[in-house]
Coordinates of C-alpha atoms and ligand atoms in Angstrom, one line a residue:
M1 CA 17.0 9.8 23.5
A2 CA 15.1 9.3 26.8
S3 CA 11.9 11.1 25.9
R4 CA 11.4 8.8 22.9
T5 CA 11.1 5.6 24.9
P6 CA 7.5 4.4 25.4
I7 CA 5.7 6.5 27.9
S8 CA 4.9 3.6 30.2
R9 CA 8.5 2.7 30.7
G10 CA 9.5 6.1 32.0
R11 CA 6.4 6.5 34.1
R12 CA 6.5 3.3 36.0
S13 CA 9.4 4.3 38.1
A14 CA 8.7 7.0 40.7
V15 CA 6.0 9.1 42.2
P16 CA 6.0 12.4 40.2
E17 CA 7.1 15.5 42.2
G18 CA 4.4 17.2 44.2
L19 CA 2.2 14.1 44.6
N20 CA 1.6 12.2 47.8
E21 CA 2.0 8.5 48.3
T22 CA -1.6 7.6 47.8
W23 CA -1.1 8.7 44.1
A24 CA -0.6 5.2 42.8
K25 CA -3.5 3.8 44.8
D26 CA -5.8 6.7 43.6
L27 CA -4.8 6.0 40.1
T28 CA -5.4 2.3 40.3
D29 CA -8.9 2.9 41.8
Q30 CA -9.7 5.4 39.1
F31 CA -8.5 2.9 36.5
R32 CA -10.7 0.1 37.9
R33 CA -13.7 2.4 38.0
T34 CA -13.2 3.5 34.4
L35 CA -12.7 0.0 33.2
S36 CA -15.7 -1.3 35.0
T37 CA -17.9 1.6 33.7
K38 CA -16.6 0.9 30.2
R39 CA -17.3 -2.8 30.4
M40 CA -20.8 -2.2 31.8
N41 CA -21.5 0.2 29.0
A42 CA -20.2 -2.3 26.5
L43 CA -22.4 -5.0 27.9
T44 CA -25.5 -2.8 27.8
R45 CA -24.7 -1.9 24.2
Q46 CA -24.2 -5.5 23.4
T47 CA -27.5 -6.6 24.9
T48 CA -29.4 -3.8 23.1
Q49 CA -27.7 -4.7 19.8
Q50 CA -28.5 -8.4 20.2
H51 CA -32.2 -7.5 20.3
T52 CA -32.0 -5.2 17.3
Q53 CA -29.6 -7.1 15.0
A54 CA -30.8 -9.8 12.6
P55 CA -30.2 -13.2 14.2
N56 CA -27.3 -14.1 11.8
A57 CA -25.6 -10.7 11.6
P58 CA -21.9 -10.9 12.7
P59 CA -21.3 -9.3 16.1
S60 CA -19.6 -5.9 16.1
Y61 CA -15.9 -5.8 16.7
S62 CA -16.3 -3.7 19.9
S63 CA -18.5 -6.3 21.5
L64 CA -15.7 -8.9 20.9
R65 CA -12.9 -6.8 22.2
N66 CA -12.5 -8.4 25.6
I67 CA -13.2 -12.0 24.6
P68 CA -10.3 -14.2 23.7
L69 CA -10.9 -15.6 20.2
V70 CA -10.0 -18.9 18.6
A71 CA -9.1 -18.9 14.9
T72 CA -11.9 -20.7 13.0
A73 CA -11.9 -21.5 9.3
P74 CA -14.3 -19.1 7.5
S75 CA -17.6 -20.8 6.6
D76 CA -20.2 -18.1 6.1
R77 CA -20.5 -16.3 2.8
N78 CA -19.2 -12.9 4.1
S79 CA -16.1 -14.5 5.6
L80 CA -15.3 -16.6 2.5
R81 CA -15.6 -13.5 0.3
F82 CA -13.3 -11.5 2.6
R83 CA -10.8 -14.4 2.5
S84 CA -10.6 -14.4 -1.3
M85 CA -10.1 -10.6 -1.2
L86 CA -7.3 -10.8 1.3
L87 CA -5.6 -13.7 -0.5
S88 CA -5.7 -11.7 -3.7
L89 CA -4.4 -8.5 -2.0
S90 CA -1.6 -10.4 -0.3
N91 CA 0.0 -11.0 -3.7
T92 CA 0.9 -7.3 -4.1
P93 CA 4.2 -7.3 -2.2
C94 CA 5.2 -10.7 -3.6
R95 CA 5.2 -9.2 -7.1
W96 CA 8.2 -7.0 -6.1
E97 CA 10.4 -9.9 -5.1
N98 CA 12.2 -10.0 -8.4
P99 CA 16.0 -9.3 -7.9
G100 CA 16.5 -8.4 -11.6
L101 CA 13.7 -5.8 -11.7
L102 CA 14.6 -4.4 -8.2
D103 CA 18.2 -3.8 -9.5
E104 CA 16.7 -2.1 -12.5
A105 CA 14.5 0.0 -10.3
L106 CA 17.6 1.2 -8.4
R107 CA 18.7 2.8 -11.6
S108 CA 15.7 5.2 -11.5
I109 CA 16.9 6.5 -8.1
P110 CA 19.6 9.2 -7.6
L111 CA 21.2 6.8 -5.1
E112 CA 24.3 8.9 -4.3
R113 CA 22.3 11.9 -3.3
I114 CA 19.9 9.8 -1.2
Y115 CA 22.7 8.0 0.6
D116 CA 24.5 11.3 1.3
Q117 CA 21.4 12.9 2.7
A118 CA 20.7 9.8 4.8
Q119 CA 24.3 9.9 6.1
E120 CA 23.9 13.6 7.1
E121 CA 20.7 13.0 8.8
S122 CA 21.8 9.9 10.7
D123 CA 24.9 11.8 11.8
L124 CA 22.6 14.5 13.1
Y125 CA 20.6 11.9 15.1
L126 CA 23.9 10.5 16.5
A127 CA 25.1 13.9 17.6
E128 CA 21.7 14.6 19.1
A129 CA 21.9 11.4 21.1
A130 CA 25.4 12.0 22.2
S131 CA 24.4 15.5 23.5
L132 CA 21.8 13.8 25.7
G133 CA 24.2 11.4 27.4
T134 CA 26.4 8.3 26.8
N135 CA 23.6 5.8 27.2
T136 CA 21.2 7.4 24.7
K137 CA 20.5 5.7 21.5
A138 CA 20.0 7.7 18.3
A139 CA 16.4 8.2 17.4
W140 CA 16.7 6.6 14.0
G141 CA 19.4 4.5 12.2
Y142 CA 21.0 5.0 8.8
Q143 CA 18.7 2.7 6.9
D144 CA 15.7 4.6 8.4
C145 CA 17.2 7.8 7.1
V146 CA 17.7 6.2 3.6
V147 CA 13.9 5.5 3.5
R148 CA 13.1 9.0 4.7
A149 CA 15.3 10.6 2.0
L150 CA 13.8 8.3 -0.6
M151 CA 10.3 9.4 0.5
K152 CA 11.2 13.1 0.0
W153 CA 12.7 12.5 -3.4
F154 CA 9.8 10.3 -4.5
K155 CA 7.2 12.9 -3.5
H156 CA 9.0 16.1 -4.7
H157 CA 11.0 14.9 -7.7
F158 CA 9.6 11.6 -9.0
F159 CA 6.0 10.8 -8.7
Q160 CA 3.1 12.9 -9.8
W161 CA -0.4 13.1 -8.3
I162 CA -3.2 12.8 -10.9
N163 CA -6.8 13.7 -10.4
N164 CA -7.9 14.4 -14.0
P165 CA -5.0 14.0 -16.5
K166 CA -4.4 17.1 -18.7
C167 CA -5.4 16.9 -22.4
G168 CA -2.6 15.3 -24.4
A169 CA -3.3 17.5 -27.4
C170 CA -3.8 21.0 -26.0
H171 CA -3.0 20.6 -22.2
A172 CA -6.4 21.9 -21.2
P173 CA -8.1 20.5 -18.1
T174 CA -10.3 17.4 -18.8
I175 CA -13.6 16.1 -17.5
A176 CA -14.2 12.4 -16.5
V177 CA -16.6 10.7 -18.9
G178 CA -16.4 7.1 -17.8
M179 CA -14.5 3.8 -18.0
A180 CA -13.2 1.7 -20.9
A181 CA -11.7 -1.7 -21.4
P182 CA -7.9 -1.6 -21.5
L183 CA -6.2 -1.8 -24.9
P184 CA -4.0 -4.8 -25.6
D185 CA -0.8 -2.9 -24.8
E186 CA -2.3 -1.4 -21.6
Q187 CA -3.4 -4.8 -20.6
A188 CA 0.0 -6.3 -21.3
R189 CA 1.5 -3.7 -18.9
G190 CA -0.9 -4.7 -16.1
A191 CA -3.7 -2.1 -16.4
N192 CA -7.0 -3.7 -15.3
R193 CA -9.2 -0.6 -15.9
V194 CA -8.9 2.6 -17.8
E195 CA -10.5 5.9 -17.0
I196 CA -11.6 8.1 -19.9
Y197 CA -11.5 11.9 -19.8
Q198 CA -12.6 14.5 -22.4
C199 CA -10.9 17.8 -23.0
S200 CA -12.8 20.8 -21.8
N201 CA -11.6 23.0 -24.7
A202 CA -14.6 23.3 -27.1
Q203 CA -12.2 23.4 -30.1
C204 CA -10.4 20.3 -29.1
Q205 CA -12.7 17.8 -27.2
A206 CA -10.1 15.1 -27.5
H207 CA -10.3 12.0 -25.3
E208 CA -7.6 11.2 -22.9
R209 CA -7.0 7.7 -21.4
F210 CA -5.8 7.1 -17.9
P211 CA -4.9 3.4 -17.5
R212 CA -4.7 2.4 -13.8
Y213 CA -1.5 0.3 -13.7
S214 CA -1.0 -2.0 -10.8
D215 CA 2.5 -3.2 -11.7
A216 CA 5.0 -1.2 -9.6
F217 CA 7.7 -1.6 -12.3
V218 CA 5.5 -0.1 -15.0
L219 CA 4.8 2.7 -12.6
L220 CA 8.5 3.5 -12.7
Q221 CA 7.9 4.7 -16.2
T222 CA 4.5 6.3 -16.0
R223 CA 5.4 8.0 -12.7
R224 CA 1.9 9.1 -11.9
G225 CA -1.3 8.1 -10.2
R226 CA -3.3 8.3 -7.1
V227 CA -2.8 6.8 -3.7
G228 CA -2.8 3.2 -5.0
E229 CA 0.0 3.8 -7.6
W230 CA 1.9 5.9 -5.1
A231 CA 2.0 3.3 -2.3
N232 CA 2.7 0.5 -4.8
C233 CA 5.6 2.1 -6.5
F234 CA 7.1 3.7 -3.4
S235 CA 6.9 0.5 -1.3
M236 CA 8.6 -1.4 -4.1
L237 CA 11.4 1.2 -4.1
C238 CA 11.8 0.8 -0.4
R239 CA 12.3 -2.9 -1.1
A240 CA 14.8 -2.0 -3.8
V241 CA 17.0 0.0 -1.4
G242 CA 17.1 -3.1 0.9
S243 CA 14.4 -2.5 3.5
R244 CA 11.9 -5.0 4.6
V245 CA 8.6 -3.6 3.6
R246 CA 4.8 -4.0 4.1
W247 CA 2.0 -2.8 2.0
V248 CA -0.9 -1.8 4.2
W249 CA -4.4 -2.1 2.9
N250 CA -7.2 -0.2 4.6
S251 CA -10.9 -1.0 4.1
E252 CA -11.8 2.8 4.0
D253 CA -10.0 3.2 0.6
H254 CA -6.5 4.1 1.6
V255 CA -3.1 2.3 1.3
W256 CA 0.3 3.1 2.7
T257 CA 3.7 1.6 3.5
E258 CA 5.4 0.2 6.6
V259 CA 9.1 -0.4 6.7
Y260 CA 10.9 -2.5 9.3
S261 CA 13.4 -0.4 11.3
E262 CA 16.3 -2.7 12.4
H263 CA 17.4 0.2 14.6
R264 CA 14.1 0.4 16.5
K265 CA 13.2 -3.3 16.1
R266 CA 9.7 -2.4 15.0
W267 CA 7.6 -1.6 11.9
V268 CA 7.3 2.0 11.1
H269 CA 4.3 3.7 9.3
V270 CA 5.3 5.6 6.1
D271 CA 2.9 7.5 3.9
A272 CA 4.6 8.8 0.8
V273 CA 1.6 10.8 -0.5
E274 CA 1.5 12.7 2.8
E275 CA 5.3 12.6 3.2
V276 CA 4.7 11.3 6.7
W277 CA 7.1 9.1 8.7
D278 CA 6.0 7.2 11.9
Q279 CA 2.7 9.0 12.5
P280 CA 0.3 6.1 12.7
L281 CA -2.4 8.4 14.3
L282 CA -2.5 10.6 11.2
Y283 CA -5.7 9.1 9.8
T284 CA -7.7 8.9 13.1
H285 CA -6.6 11.8 15.3
G286 CA -5.4 13.9 12.4
W287 CA -8.0 13.4 9.7
K288 CA -10.7 12.3 12.1
K289 CA -11.4 9.3 9.9
K290 CA -13.0 6.1 11.3
L291 CA -11.3 2.9 10.3
A292 CA -12.4 -0.8 10.4
Y293 CA -9.5 -2.9 9.0
C294 CA -5.9 -2.1 8.3
I295 CA -4.1 -5.3 7.1
A296 CA -0.4 -5.4 6.4
F297 CA 1.0 -7.7 3.7
S298 CA 4.6 -8.5 3.1
A299 CA 6.6 -11.2 1.3
D300 CA 7.2 -13.0 4.6
G301 CA 3.9 -12.4 6.5
C302 CA 0.5 -10.9 7.1
Q303 CA -0.7 -9.0 10.1
D304 CA -3.9 -7.2 11.3
V305 CA -2.3 -3.9 12.2
T306 CA -5.5 -2.0 12.9
R307 CA -4.5 -1.5 16.6
R308 CA -1.5 0.6 15.4
Y309 CA -3.7 3.0 13.6
V310 CA -6.9 3.0 15.7
R311 CA -6.0 3.4 19.4
N312 CA -9.4 4.4 20.6
F313 CA -11.9 2.0 19.1
G314 CA -14.9 3.7 20.7
K315 CA -14.1 7.0 18.9
Y316 CA -12.3 6.0 15.7
G317 CA -13.2 2.3 15.1
L318 CA -15.8 1.3 12.5
P319 CA -17.8 -1.9 13.0
R320 CA -15.9 -4.8 11.5
T321 CA -18.6 -6.6 9.6
K322 CA -16.7 -8.0 6.6
A323 CA -16.1 -11.4 8.4
Q324 CA -16.4 -13.1 11.7
E325 CA -13.4 -12.1 13.9
S326 CA -12.4 -15.7 14.5
A327 CA -12.3 -16.1 10.7
V328 CA -10.1 -13.0 10.3
L329 CA -7.6 -14.6 12.6
H330 CA -7.7 -17.8 10.6
I331 CA -7.3 -16.0 7.3
I332 CA -4.3 -14.0 8.5
A333 CA -2.6 -17.1 9.9
E334 CA -3.3 -18.9 6.6
I335 CA -1.6 -16.2 4.6
K336 CA 1.3 -16.0 7.0
N337 CA 1.8 -19.8 6.9
M338 CA 1.7 -19.7 3.1
R339 CA 4.4 -17.0 2.9
R340 CA 6.6 -18.9 5.4
R341 CA 6.1 -22.4 4.1
D342 CA 9.5 -22.8 2.5
M343 CA 11.5 -20.9 5.1
N344 CA 14.0 -22.6 7.3
K345 CA 13.4 -23.0 11.0
T346 CA 15.7 -20.1 12.1
D347 CA 13.9 -17.6 9.9
K348 CA 10.5 -18.8 11.0
F349 CA 11.5 -18.6 14.6
R350 CA 12.8 -15.0 14.2
L351 CA 9.6 -13.9 12.5
E352 CA 7.5 -15.5 15.1
G353 CA 9.5 -13.6 17.8
E354 CA 8.8 -10.4 15.8
D355 CA 5.1 -11.1 15.6
I356 CA 5.0 -11.6 19.4
R357 CA 6.8 -8.3 20.0
E358 CA 4.4 -6.5 17.7
D359 CA 1.4 -8.0 19.5
K360 CA 2.9 -6.7 22.7
E361 CA 3.3 -3.3 21.1
F362 CA -0.4 -3.3 20.1
R363 CA -1.5 -4.2 23.7
Q364 CA 0.8 -1.4 25.0
N365 CA -1.1 1.0 22.7
V366 CA -4.4 0.0 24.3
I367 CA -3.0 0.5 27.8
E368 CA -1.5 3.9 26.9
S369 CA -4.8 5.0 25.3
L370 CA -6.6 4.0 28.5
S371 CA -4.1 5.7 30.8
R372 CA -4.4 8.9 28.8
E373 CA -8.2 8.8 29.3
I374 CA -7.6 8.5 33.1
C375 CA -5.0 11.2 33.2
R376 CA -7.5 13.5 31.5
M377 CA -10.0 12.8 34.3
L378 CA -7.5 13.6 37.1
P379 CA -6.9 17.3 37.7
G380 CA -3.3 18.3 38.3
R381 CA -1.9 14.9 37.2
P382 CA 0.9 14.8 34.6
D383 CA -0.8 15.1 31.2
A384 CA 0.4 12.7 28.5
D385 CA -0.9 15.1 25.8
M386 CA 1.1 18.0 27.2
L387 CA 4.3 15.8 27.3
K388 CA 3.7 14.7 23.7
A389 CA 3.2 18.3 22.6
Q390 CA 6.5 19.2 24.2
E391 CA 8.2 16.4 22.4
R392 CA 6.6 17.4 19.1
A393 CA 7.8 21.0 19.5
R394 CA 11.3 19.7 20.1
E395 CA 11.1 17.4 17.0
A396 CA 9.8 20.3 14.9
Q397 CA 12.9 22.3 15.9
L398 CA 15.1 19.4 14.8
A399 CA 13.2 19.0 11.6
R400 CA 13.8 22.7 10.7
A401 CA 17.5 22.1 11.2
R402 CA 17.3 19.1 8.9
N403 CA 15.2 20.9 6.2
Q404 CA 17.9 23.5 5.9
Q405 CA 20.3 20.7 5.1
N406 CA 17.9 19.0 2.7
A407 CA 17.6 22.2 0.8
Q408 CA 21.2 21.8 -0.3
Y409 CA 20.4 18.4 -1.8
F410 CA 17.0 18.7 -3.2
N411 CA 16.5 22.2 -4.8
P412 CA 14.2 22.8 -7.7
R413 CA 17.1 23.2 -10.1
D414 CA 18.0 19.5 -9.7
Q415 CA 14.6 18.5 -11.0
Q416 CA 15.3 19.7 -14.5
Q417 CA 18.5 17.7 -14.7
Q418 CA 16.7 14.4 -14.3
Ligands
ZN1 ZN1 -7.5 19.3 -25.7

């Protein structure tokens, strides 16, 4: 549908109604002035920082934003430590690449219901597109709708959020008392740490163990945990239903999923805990959280996707001090090469094309963020936020229609049958 295409594409064409011909020139001048002020401010900040920082402290990310970087092998202690951490994290999605276990995982999913629901929703998107004109493409494709249906089922009918586990003996609430080493059987199932809780009931006082399993296939049985377990198990199930998937690690203690939409030809943000689809600004604009690094790992690549989640670095970016920026580039390229080492030329070429398109998308994000700032400065100019709000209202209306349909598929009675 036309309103879903990137804002810049629609806006480039004509002078909006009611504006004179100097509009474009005015806007360009304003843009130049804003950019120039921004750069001057950045330079001033940089100079002040250089005086106050220790001589060997890594420069802040914001000071490097406008300088083209060359990937350099990490050599300082911080960068080397960051490299080992990223290498270790990058194994997570590779552990899901087991066809036998993925097939088995499919057996935990009510596939027929999920496929039916996906079909209904994708039909609705098609009808919506058709009503808007012959050249309009549906907002999402069938496979996107499969992942959306999977997410709803996963959150409401499959996985449980655990803060403090209930007492196994009397079901009373428990209080955290510390950590313990995993027992041999817990260790065998991939738990690397175990939290210990004590029952709050004075007559009981039993201890409850909460092993933190990191094996997505074990989580299919335990079906509980916090954000780490949720993202791990849900991402693996996305893989099981045939999507290309990324596991996104964030330095501020969050993880989530990205799936590749063949229909939209781009990676889509998915947070199963929040039941959120394609809302990458949830953490910054929504939660007002500041982020430093968001790194996406998949079985066939690795990408610094921070620019998808942090559009306004001045407001929502945290200083990136874990490694030199040139080293981060090097580490990501190193992991990417490792994952693609045994691929044939055609696949490598296709993935490189994808990386280039994604980089373009990230640059577009920065441009859109800048132009929004400018629009806010110009009275009476078309306001991007207002347009977005209108689009959100329209989407909410459609979502209500869809929810009515979902209710037929996922009602509380079904849960007891599982
Ligand atoms: Zn108890």
